[in-house]
């Protein structure tokens, strides 16, 4: 009996990755949008599959892909002796072609993931972001988005910007649709985005989960009239919300209901504790409102940092009193309000005046027999400040509180968890931002 020739081969997670890519037919998808129109020895689709496998298995620089590939001979690529064909030049050229490809590739891929894995698409979350491009744009593509000046969230009126948004399914967090615009207010994009989702999904009864920019009467009416559903946050400057928050600041007893504990998605090993209060007096005729209170240490930490920074402003201002443009009470008070900013209600500042009389010559020069004397009044200012502990304590009562507006049949806990599923959406933003070459909404 001959001894068996035993050989050990390292495969790691490669067979699983290969199976997942075959399920989604990624090779055919890449070949459709990045065809081998130059008769390359290795088709671009094969190179893209190899680069994607490397990213999922053990991300390395492009010039290290041949060394990474060489030990694996499980059918994903060429034999080990041919691994050098997947060099960085070949990979870079193919990635350039992928960048120039039609962005419908992303939508088709998302549709395949939803279909193959049978993901539920009843609820979709959306978020908007803004980017400030730098440098000079030469010979732009006529179909490309053009950065424009507008309302900048970083308060930079000198920067041009590009706005874009992303939608993800609540199940699996797959991005079926994104939109881009040179410069539009977030509140004006929701109807266009919702209509595109409606056409893509072939239904209108999905739940649109979005931030407070969705909470505009036109947006909500448009969605509700076409059988759609939504979950959004009511802005704090809405009169009913402002009145409710004022009650809490005054110490009015609120019968908070049913504490909900859940793992903190942003901090491992930590828990978040949430409570809710059903407030029918805030609800519209067809919408329900449930203010939720999340015990948020983040808001308190932000307030403390804001106060620490704001207390430096009076110190710097005190050394400038009586000089330059700070010689009148009105000018000093205006400068103080600007320096304190949002922390103004939490800091008590008093400006005291000191008057001093002084006799002197009415005209400059040496005194003489015809010199006249007059009494001059000199006013100096002194600035005192301290924290308003009562106002700070009242403001802390509203920390972590936000009212959710919805027209769904979900329970309050389900509404809350649907809205708070934000970290996964942020992950999708960081994992792959849409290209600015793509014109408009992709369907």
PDB file of C-alpha atoms in Angstrom, residues 125-126 207-216 220 229-236 238 240-242 244-245 248 256 260 262 274-284 286-294 400-422:
ATOM      1  CA  UNK A 125     -33.475  55.433   7.271  1.00  0.00           C
ATOM      2  CA  UNK A 126     -31.922  58.421   5.561  1.00  0.00           C
ATOM      3  CA  UNK A 207     -41.481  53.856   6.810  1.00  0.00           C
ATOM      4  CA  UNK A 208     -39.221  56.834   6.131  1.00  0.00           C
ATOM      5  CA  UNK A 209     -36.998  57.410   9.188  1.00  0.00           C
ATOM      6  CA  UNK A 210     -35.192  60.749   9.084  1.00  0.00           C
ATOM      7  CA  UNK A 211     -33.985  63.643  11.181  1.00  0.00           C
ATOM      8  CA  UNK A 212     -35.796  66.877  11.975  1.00  0.00           C
ATOM      9  CA  UNK A 213     -35.421  68.293   8.453  1.00  0.00           C
ATOM     10  CA  UNK A 214     -38.167  65.897   7.362  1.00  0.00           C
ATOM     11  CA  UNK A 215     -40.514  67.518   9.882  1.00  0.00           C
ATOM     12  CA  UNK A 216     -41.984  70.111   7.526  1.00  0.00           C
ATOM     13  CA  UNK A 220     -45.280  65.062   5.939  1.00  0.00           C
ATOM     14  CA  UNK A 229     -45.269  56.401   6.787  1.00  0.00           C
ATOM     15  CA  UNK A 230     -42.605  58.360   8.608  1.00  0.00           C
ATOM     16  CA  UNK A 231     -40.709  58.702  11.879  1.00  0.00           C
ATOM     17  CA  UNK A 232     -38.987  61.992  12.524  1.00  0.00           C
ATOM     18  CA  UNK A 233     -37.953  64.409  15.254  1.00  0.00           C
ATOM     19  CA  UNK A 234     -39.868  67.588  15.980  1.00  0.00           C
ATOM     20  CA  UNK A 235     -37.492  70.578  16.135  1.00  0.00           C
ATOM     21  CA  UNK A 236     -37.194  72.227  19.536  1.00  0.00           C
ATOM     22  CA  UNK A 238     -41.772  74.332  17.375  1.00  0.00           C
ATOM     23  CA  UNK A 240     -45.733  72.945  21.217  1.00  0.00           C
ATOM     24  CA  UNK A 241     -42.273  71.499  21.863  1.00  0.00           C
ATOM     25  CA  UNK A 242     -40.988  74.777  23.277  1.00  0.00           C
ATOM     26  CA  UNK A 244     -43.424  71.326  26.751  1.00  0.00           C
ATOM     27  CA  UNK A 245     -39.694  71.865  27.380  1.00  0.00           C
ATOM     28  CA  UNK A 248     -39.860  70.561  32.318  1.00  0.00           C
ATOM     29  CA  UNK A 256     -42.197  59.100  32.559  1.00  0.00           C
ATOM     30  CA  UNK A 260     -35.900  50.705  28.312  1.00  0.00           C
ATOM     31  CA  UNK A 262     -30.188  48.585  25.698  1.00  0.00           C
ATOM     32  CA  UNK A 274     -34.337  55.460  28.014  1.00  0.00           C
ATOM     33  CA  UNK A 275     -37.762  56.558  29.194  1.00  0.00           C
ATOM     34  CA  UNK A 276     -40.786  57.874  27.357  1.00  0.00           C
ATOM     35  CA  UNK A 277     -43.831  59.990  27.930  1.00  0.00           C
ATOM     36  CA  UNK A 278     -46.902  59.978  25.709  1.00  0.00           C
ATOM     37  CA  UNK A 279     -47.951  63.571  25.122  1.00  0.00           C
ATOM     38  CA  UNK A 280     -51.251  63.698  23.203  1.00  0.00           C
ATOM     39  CA  UNK A 281     -51.374  67.464  23.566  1.00  0.00           C
ATOM     40  CA  UNK A 282     -48.491  67.708  21.088  1.00  0.00           C
ATOM     41  CA  UNK A 283     -49.993  65.416  18.471  1.00  0.00           C
ATOM     42  CA  UNK A 284     -51.689  66.488  15.259  1.00  0.00           C
ATOM     43  CA  UNK A 286     -53.229  62.032  12.278  1.00  0.00           C
ATOM     44  CA  UNK A 287     -49.772  62.037  13.827  1.00  0.00           C
ATOM     45  CA  UNK A 288     -48.662  60.716  17.187  1.00  0.00           C
ATOM     46  CA  UNK A 289     -45.967  62.246  19.327  1.00  0.00           C
ATOM     47  CA  UNK A 290     -44.014  60.519  22.044  1.00  0.00           C
ATOM     48  CA  UNK A 291     -41.271  62.590  23.718  1.00  0.00           C
ATOM     49  CA  UNK A 292     -38.447  60.280  24.736  1.00  0.00           C
ATOM     50  CA  UNK A 293     -35.836  60.974  27.328  1.00  0.00           C
ATOM     51  CA  UNK A 294     -32.478  59.325  26.906  1.00  0.00           C
ATOM     52  CA  UNK A 400     -31.419  63.895  26.073  1.00  0.00           C
ATOM     53  CA  UNK A 401     -35.074  64.715  25.486  1.00  0.00           C
ATOM     54  CA  UNK A 402     -36.492  64.692  21.965  1.00  0.00           C
ATOM     55  CA  UNK A 403     -40.082  64.337  20.670  1.00  0.00           C
ATOM     56  CA  UNK A 404     -40.651  61.819  17.884  1.00  0.00           C
ATOM     57  CA  UNK A 405     -43.448  62.424  15.393  1.00  0.00           C
ATOM     58  CA  UNK A 406     -44.802  59.440  13.443  1.00  0.00           C
ATOM     59  CA  UNK A 407     -47.894  58.053  11.714  1.00  0.00           C
ATOM     60  CA  UNK A 408     -47.099  54.340  12.036  1.00  0.00           C
ATOM     61  CA  UNK A 409     -48.812  51.511  13.883  1.00  0.00           C
ATOM     62  CA  UNK A 410     -45.631  50.656  15.808  1.00  0.00           C
ATOM     63  CA  UNK A 411     -45.440  50.638  19.589  1.00  0.00           C
ATOM     64  CA  UNK A 412     -43.598  53.533  21.293  1.00  0.00           C
ATOM     65  CA  UNK A 413     -40.613  51.287  21.966  1.00  0.00           C
ATOM     66  CA  UNK A 414     -40.462  50.160  18.331  1.00  0.00           C
ATOM     67  CA  UNK A 415     -40.673  53.763  17.118  1.00  0.00           C
ATOM     68  CA  UNK A 416     -37.857  54.758  19.436  1.00  0.00           C
ATOM     69  CA  UNK A 417     -35.579  51.868  18.428  1.00  0.00           C
ATOM     70  CA  UNK A 418     -36.289  52.492  14.740  1.00  0.00           C
ATOM     71  CA  UNK A 419     -35.174  56.094  15.051  1.00  0.00           C
ATOM     72  CA  UNK A 420     -32.157  55.336  17.232  1.00  0.00           C
ATOM     73  CA  UNK A 421     -30.732  52.880  14.696  1.00  0.00           C
ATOM     74  CA  UNK A 422     -28.382  55.642  13.530  1.00  0.00           C
TER      75      UNK A 422
END
